[in-house]
Structure formats: structure tokens, C-alpha cells
mmCIF file of C-alpha atoms in Angstrom:
data_model
loop_
_atom_site.group_PDB
_atom_site.id
_atom_site.type_symbol
_atom_site.label_atom_id
_atom_site.label_comp_id
_atom_site.label_asym_id
_atom_site.label_seq_id
_atom_site.Cartn_x
_atom_site.Cartn_y
_atom_site.Cartn_z
ATOM 1 C CA UNK Q 1 44.603 -24.029 -6.644
ATOM 2 C CA UNK Q 2 43.762 -20.544 -5.440
ATOM 3 C CA UNK Q 3 40.198 -20.353 -4.240
ATOM 4 C CA UNK Q 4 39.659 -24.117 -4.341
ATOM 5 C CA UNK Q 5 38.550 -25.459 -0.967
ATOM 6 C CA UNK Q 6 36.208 -28.433 -1.514
ATOM 7 C CA UNK Q 7 37.480 -32.020 -1.572
ATOM 8 C CA UNK Q 8 35.848 -34.626 -3.784
ATOM 9 C CA UNK Q 9 34.261 -36.505 -0.872
ATOM 10 C CA UNK Q 10 32.889 -33.236 0.550
ATOM 11 C CA UNK Q 11 31.413 -32.384 -2.823
ATOM 12 C CA UNK Q 12 29.765 -35.809 -2.949
ATOM 13 C CA UNK Q 13 28.318 -35.194 0.508
ATOM 14 C CA UNK Q 14 26.913 -31.840 -0.603
ATOM 15 C CA UNK Q 15 25.312 -33.431 -3.664
ATOM 16 C CA UNK Q 16 23.746 -36.097 -1.470
ATOM 17 C CA UNK Q 17 22.251 -33.455 0.818
ATOM 18 C CA UNK Q 18 20.839 -31.627 -2.195
ATOM 19 C CA UNK Q 19 19.300 -34.895 -3.418
ATOM 20 C CA UNK Q 20 17.658 -35.344 0.000
ATOM 21 C CA UNK Q 21 16.145 -31.874 -0.285
ATOM 22 C CA UNK Q 22 14.829 -32.568 -3.785
ATOM 23 C CA UNK Q 23 13.396 -35.865 -2.566
ATOM 24 C CA UNK Q 24 11.696 -34.019 0.272
ATOM 25 C CA UNK Q 25 10.090 -31.646 -2.238
ATOM 26 C CA UNK Q 26 8.618 -34.620 -4.069
ATOM 27 C CA UNK Q 27 7.359 -36.445 -0.981
ATOM 28 C CA UNK Q 28 6.199 -33.646 1.308
ATOM 29 C CA UNK Q 29 3.793 -30.796 0.899
ATOM 30 C CA UNK Q 30 4.202 -29.611 4.468
ATOM 31 C CA UNK Q 31 6.365 -26.463 4.315
ATOM 32 C CA UNK Q 32 7.616 -26.999 7.878
ATOM 33 C CA UNK Q 33 8.994 -30.443 6.974
ATOM 34 C CA UNK Q 34 10.748 -29.116 3.867
ATOM 35 C CA UNK Q 35 12.162 -26.220 5.873
ATOM 36 C CA UNK Q 36 13.535 -28.612 8.506
ATOM 37 C CA UNK Q 37 15.164 -30.829 5.862
ATOM 38 C CA UNK Q 38 16.764 -27.827 4.185
ATOM 39 C CA UNK Q 39 18.102 -26.398 7.431
ATOM 40 C CA UNK Q 40 19.503 -29.742 8.578
ATOM 41 C CA UNK Q 41 21.198 -30.308 5.214
ATOM 42 C CA UNK Q 42 22.689 -26.823 5.294
ATOM 43 C CA UNK Q 43 23.972 -27.281 8.854
ATOM 44 C CA UNK Q 44 25.613 -30.600 7.995
ATOM 45 C CA UNK Q 45 27.315 -29.100 4.950
ATOM 46 C CA UNK Q 46 28.691 -26.171 6.927
ATOM 47 C CA UNK Q 47 29.981 -28.558 9.613
ATOM 48 C CA UNK Q 48 32.366 -29.987 7.022
ATOM 49 C CA UNK Q 49 34.165 -26.622 6.860
ATOM 50 C CA UNK Q 50 34.829 -25.479 10.450
ATOM 51 C CA UNK Q 51 37.710 -23.288 9.255
ATOM 52 C CA UNK Q 52 35.883 -21.909 6.241
ATOM 53 C CA UNK Q 53 36.271 -18.235 5.428
ATOM 54 C CA UNK Q 54 33.302 -15.901 5.372
ATOM 55 C CA UNK Q 55 33.263 -16.007 1.568
ATOM 56 C CA UNK Q 56 33.423 -19.822 1.523
ATOM 57 C CA UNK Q 57 30.581 -20.166 4.036
ATOM 58 C CA UNK Q 58 28.461 -17.786 1.975
ATOM 59 C CA UNK Q 59 29.044 -19.904 -1.125
ATOM 60 C CA UNK Q 60 28.189 -23.105 0.737
ATOM 61 C CA UNK Q 61 24.979 -21.730 2.248
ATOM 62 C CA UNK Q 62 22.177 -23.346 0.257
ATOM 63 C CA UNK Q 63 19.196 -21.781 2.036
ATOM 64 C CA UNK Q 64 18.937 -19.039 -0.573
ATOM 65 C CA UNK Q 65 18.560 -21.670 -3.327
ATOM 66 C CA UNK Q 66 15.002 -22.987 -3.386
ATOM 67 C CA UNK Q 67 13.835 -24.658 -6.618
ATOM 68 C CA UNK Q 68 15.295 -27.812 -8.189
ATOM 69 C CA UNK Q 69 16.840 -25.702 -10.934
ATOM 70 C CA UNK Q 70 18.429 -23.346 -8.413
ATOM 71 C CA UNK Q 71 19.820 -26.234 -6.375
ATOM 72 C CA UNK Q 72 21.274 -27.758 -9.537
ATOM 73 C CA UNK Q 73 22.970 -24.431 -10.228
ATOM 74 C CA UNK Q 74 24.280 -24.358 -6.645
ATOM 75 C CA UNK Q 75 25.911 -27.773 -7.115
ATOM 76 C CA UNK Q 76 27.288 -26.822 -10.524
ATOM 77 C CA UNK Q 77 28.848 -23.606 -9.231
ATOM 78 C CA UNK Q 78 30.541 -25.405 -6.330
ATOM 79 C CA UNK Q 79 32.238 -27.779 -8.797
ATOM 80 C CA UNK Q 80 34.614 -24.977 -9.768
ATOM 81 C CA UNK Q 81 35.983 -24.981 -6.204
ATOM 82 C CA UNK Q 82 37.016 -28.656 -6.199
ATOM 83 C CA UNK Q 83 40.561 -29.364 -5.007
ATOM 84 C CA UNK Q 84 42.093 -31.749 -7.561
ATOM 85 C CA UNK Q 85 43.926 -34.902 -6.579
ATOM 86 C CA UNK Q 86 47.697 -34.472 -7.148
ATOM 87 C CA UNK Q 87 48.344 -35.004 -10.841
ATOM 88 C CA UNK Q 88 50.800 -37.895 -10.925
ATOM 89 C CA UNK Q 89 53.111 -39.035 -13.668
ATOM 90 C CA UNK Q 90 53.829 -42.683 -14.463
ATOM 91 C CA UNK Q 91 57.321 -42.290 -13.022
ATOM 92 C CA UNK Q 92 55.996 -40.862 -9.750
ATOM 93 C CA UNK Q 93 53.579 -43.769 -9.393
ATOM 94 C CA UNK Q 94 56.340 -46.300 -9.974
ATOM 95 C CA UNK Q 95 58.497 -44.661 -7.308
ATOM 96 C CA UNK Q 96 55.714 -45.210 -4.795
ATOM 97 C CA UNK Q 97 55.924 -48.980 -5.322
ATOM 98 C CA UNK Q 98 59.685 -49.617 -5.650
ATOM 99 C CA UNK Q 99 59.400 -53.325 -4.765
ATOM 100 C CA UNK Q 100 56.898 -54.052 -7.518
ATOM 101 C CA UNK Q 101 58.732 -55.171 -10.625
ATOM 102 C CA UNK Q 102 57.186 -54.235 -13.967
ATOM 103 C CA UNK Q 103 54.380 -52.274 -12.315
ATOM 104 C CA UNK Q 104 51.525 -51.743 -14.742
ATOM 105 C CA UNK Q 105 50.448 -48.136 -14.310
ATOM 106 C CA UNK Q 106 47.031 -47.135 -15.647
ATOM 107 C CA UNK Q 107 46.677 -44.583 -18.429
ATOM 108 C CA UNK Q 108 46.811 -41.488 -16.232
ATOM 109 C CA UNK Q 109 45.558 -39.270 -19.048
ATOM 110 C CA UNK Q 110 42.195 -41.019 -18.649
ATOM 111 C CA UNK Q 111 41.948 -40.105 -14.958
ATOM 112 C CA UNK Q 112 39.831 -37.094 -13.993
ATOM 113 C CA UNK Q 113 42.030 -35.865 -11.130
ATOM 114 C CA UNK Q 114 39.461 -33.161 -10.373
ATOM 115 C CA UNK Q 115 36.921 -35.725 -9.226
ATOM 116 C CA UNK Q 116 38.688 -38.432 -7.258
ATOM 117 C CA UNK Q 117 39.423 -38.918 -3.574
ATOM 118 C CA UNK Q 118 41.851 -41.755 -4.182
ATOM 119 C CA UNK Q 119 43.537 -43.327 -7.197
ATOM 120 C CA UNK Q 120 43.187 -47.077 -7.626
ATOM 121 C CA UNK Q 121 43.648 -49.680 -10.327
ATOM 122 C CA UNK Q 122 43.966 -53.435 -10.693
ATOM 123 C CA UNK Q 123 46.600 -55.588 -12.328
ATOM 124 C CA UNK Q 124 44.815 -58.746 -13.414
ATOM 125 C CA UNK Q 125 48.062 -60.544 -14.303
ATOM 126 C CA UNK Q 126 49.358 -60.336 -10.705
ATOM 127 C CA UNK Q 127 45.977 -60.319 -8.968
ATOM 128 C CA UNK Q 128 46.863 -57.039 -7.259
ATOM 129 C CA UNK Q 129 44.965 -53.844 -6.544
ATOM 130 C CA UNK Q 130 46.870 -50.624 -5.919
ATOM 131 C CA UNK Q 131 45.593 -47.633 -3.949
ATOM 132 C CA UNK Q 132 47.087 -44.134 -3.651
ATOM 133 C CA UNK Q 133 45.661 -41.515 -1.309
ATOM 134 C CA UNK Q 134 46.889 -38.116 -0.107
ATOM 135 C CA UNK Q 135 46.829 -37.720 3.671
ATOM 136 C CA UNK Q 136 48.304 -34.745 5.548
ATOM 137 C CA UNK Q 137 49.847 -33.527 2.279
ATOM 138 C CA UNK Q 138 51.676 -36.827 1.873
ATOM 139 C CA UNK Q 139 50.891 -39.474 -0.735
ATOM 140 C CA UNK Q 140 50.353 -42.967 0.683
ATOM 141 C CA UNK Q 141 50.335 -46.054 -1.491
ATOM 142 C CA UNK Q 142 49.577 -49.708 -0.784
ATOM 143 C CA UNK Q 143 49.257 -52.859 -2.836
ATOM 144 C CA UNK Q 144 46.629 -55.466 -2.014
ATOM 145 C CA UNK Q 145 45.615 -58.888 -3.180
ATOM 146 C CA UNK Q 146 42.079 -58.933 -4.485
ATOM 147 C CA UNK Q 147 39.355 -61.371 -5.368
ATOM 148 C CA UNK Q 148 36.083 -60.576 -7.121
ATOM 149 C CA UNK Q 149 32.966 -61.786 -5.332
ATOM 150 C CA UNK Q 150 29.747 -63.093 -6.860
ATOM 151 C CA UNK Q 151 27.707 -61.445 -4.136
ATOM 152 C CA UNK Q 152 27.081 -57.716 -3.659
ATOM 153 C CA UNK Q 153 28.079 -56.159 -0.360
ATOM 154 C CA UNK Q 154 28.769 -52.856 1.412
ATOM 155 C CA UNK Q 155 31.899 -50.988 0.334
ATOM 156 C CA UNK Q 156 34.108 -50.054 3.291
ATOM 157 C CA UNK Q 157 35.185 -46.820 1.605
ATOM 158 C CA UNK Q 158 31.953 -45.295 0.269
ATOM 159 C CA UNK Q 159 29.523 -47.286 2.447
ATOM 160 C CA UNK Q 160 27.311 -48.079 -0.532
ATOM 161 C CA UNK Q 161 25.845 -51.448 -1.507
ATOM 162 C CA UNK Q 162 26.945 -52.908 -4.813
ATOM 163 C CA UNK Q 163 29.458 -55.097 -6.622
ATOM 164 C CA UNK Q 164 32.568 -55.403 -4.482
ATOM 165 C CA UNK Q 165 35.970 -57.023 -4.439
ATOM 166 C CA UNK Q 166 37.695 -58.372 -1.349
ATOM 167 C CA UNK Q 167 41.124 -56.831 -0.812
ATOM 168 C CA UNK Q 168 43.748 -57.870 1.706
ATOM 169 C CA UNK Q 169 47.133 -56.493 2.599
ATOM 170 C CA UNK Q 170 49.906 -57.423 5.011
ATOM 171 C CA UNK Q 171 50.851 -54.626 7.391
ATOM 172 C CA UNK Q 172 54.413 -53.499 7.915
ATOM 173 C CA UNK Q 173 53.940 -53.812 11.676
ATOM 174 C CA UNK Q 174 56.564 -55.832 13.545
ATOM 175 C CA UNK Q 175 56.860 -57.074 17.114
ATOM 176 C CA UNK Q 176 60.296 -56.954 18.719
ATOM 177 C CA UNK Q 177 59.698 -60.255 20.528
ATOM 178 C CA UNK Q 178 58.364 -61.999 17.403
ATOM 179 C CA UNK Q 179 60.220 -61.332 14.149
ATOM 180 C CA UNK Q 180 57.820 -63.614 12.274
ATOM 181 C CA UNK Q 181 54.784 -61.570 13.313
ATOM 182 C CA UNK Q 182 52.534 -60.272 10.570
ATOM 183 C CA UNK Q 183 48.982 -59.003 10.387
ATOM 184 C CA UNK Q 184 46.640 -59.171 7.419
ATOM 185 C CA UNK Q 185 43.859 -56.625 6.936
ATOM 186 C CA UNK Q 186 40.909 -57.315 4.666
ATOM 187 C CA UNK Q 187 38.056 -55.194 3.359
ATOM 188 C CA UNK Q 188 35.240 -55.179 0.866
ATOM 189 C CA UNK Q 189 35.525 -52.237 -1.507
ATOM 190 C CA UNK Q 190 33.804 -51.284 -4.753
ATOM 191 C CA UNK Q 191 35.009 -53.257 -7.746
ATOM 192 C CA UNK Q 192 34.742 -50.067 -9.811
ATOM 193 C CA UNK Q 193 36.941 -47.445 -8.121
ATOM 194 C CA UNK Q 194 35.639 -44.710 -10.435
ATOM 195 C CA UNK Q 195 32.102 -45.300 -9.155
ATOM 196 C CA UNK Q 196 33.379 -45.442 -5.586
ATOM 197 C CA UNK Q 197 34.981 -42.029 -6.044
ATOM 198 C CA UNK Q 198 31.596 -40.669 -7.134
ATOM 199 C CA UNK Q 199 29.920 -41.960 -3.969
ATOM 200 C CA UNK Q 200 32.463 -41.588 -1.173
ATOM 201 C CA UNK Q 201 31.457 -38.892 1.323
ATOM 202 C CA UNK Q 202 33.784 -39.645 4.222
ATOM 203 C CA UNK Q 203 37.442 -40.680 4.304
ATOM 204 C CA UNK Q 204 37.682 -41.864 7.914
ATOM 205 C CA UNK Q 205 37.749 -45.558 7.021
ATOM 206 C CA UNK Q 206 39.987 -45.106 3.986
ATOM 207 C CA UNK Q 207 42.470 -43.136 6.098
ATOM 208 C CA UNK Q 208 42.488 -45.614 8.987
ATOM 209 C CA UNK Q 209 42.883 -48.530 6.560
ATOM 210 C CA UNK Q 210 45.976 -47.008 4.954
ATOM 211 C CA UNK Q 211 47.474 -45.911 8.268
ATOM 212 C CA UNK Q 212 46.981 -49.380 9.763
ATOM 213 C CA UNK Q 213 48.419 -51.038 6.678
ATOM 214 C CA UNK Q 214 51.531 -48.848 6.720
ATOM 215 C CA UNK Q 215 52.061 -48.829 10.490
ATOM 216 C CA UNK Q 216 55.500 -50.178 11.376
ATOM 217 C CA UNK Q 217 54.884 -51.245 14.976
ATOM 218 C CA UNK Q 218 52.162 -53.557 16.252
#
């Protein structure tokens, strides 16, 4: 872990900014426009790392990389600084869902823990989708009901348009004056979690969704 300081979603954001720069090269011949796009992209990348060390900020600075080939090298070099998702065992996953009998855990050897923000899989036999995410150095896990839709929509996690599934979960929140109180939370998220992990650039919604789902008081 030493030297690793970039999360998967931050890396995705950086790649998106680089793509915007490359797109600007193709569409604009005005050097001032290209310069502005590059400087804005660089500023937004550095804003993701307010506590970055001098060495980290120097590595993130893309203004010294100019051509498409150089920018591709910049992105490739940053990949070596990715913080991996905690490498879980099947037993650890099962412990996170103690109430789920005969939990079907995915083949974890197939998961690229270096390039995911959250771990998710579906169990078709029970119509459930499971999500695990690390927040404040603590692993959070929820189970949701899911239904596949015939219509594309915006994913709540990665904010991209595509094939989605509707997930819903019942919160743990209780009201002292109403023991029968419950609250359901629903969201559209990417049907393919692997693709979602390649696109997600911000975890604000993912974090709030899990916190709300696991909150114990309404």
C-alpha cells in the first residue's frame, strides 16, 4: 500500500479529464481554448487531493504532458498508485450478511480489486443484489431487491446513461413511537457493476445511500 494514494473513482475522474483534453485537441485549433481546457482539467484533478504531498501533486500535474501519447503515459503511470479495494475472502463476505442463509458469494478470484470502488453481485435465485463498500475504513454491506428494466436510465452511482436495474432496500431506522415503522429506499443503478466501477467518478451518492440504508434511527 505504500505510495498508493489514488482511489478508483478518482482515477476514473482523471481519465475523464484527460479524455476531455484529447477531445479539445480534435475539435479546437485555438491554442488559448486548449490551454484553458488543460488548466481547468488540471485544477479539478488537484482539487481531489487537498491533502496531497508535494510528490503526489507533482505526479498528478498534467500540464507538462502535452501530446495524446504523453497523456496516455500519464494515465498509465498513475495506475500504479491505485489504492486497491480490501481483498475479501468468501468467509469474510458471509460474515457481513449473517442473516442471509446460503449466501451465494461470487468467485472473488475473478474480481480485480485494484479497479473497483465497490463490490456488488446478484443472486438470481433470491432476486437479491448485494453491495459492499468501504467507508471511513469500515466495510459496509447491504442487500437489496432488484428488478431489471427494459428501459435505459441514469445510474445513481456513476451518473451515466445505460442499462439499469432498480434496487430497493428497507432501512434499519426505527421510530420509538411507531415500532412498525419502516422506510424503503430505491435507486436505479447499472445492471453491470463492473462497468459501473469503470465509470464512477464520485462516491457521494453511493455513500449517502449506504448510510441512509444502515441508519438505525429515523
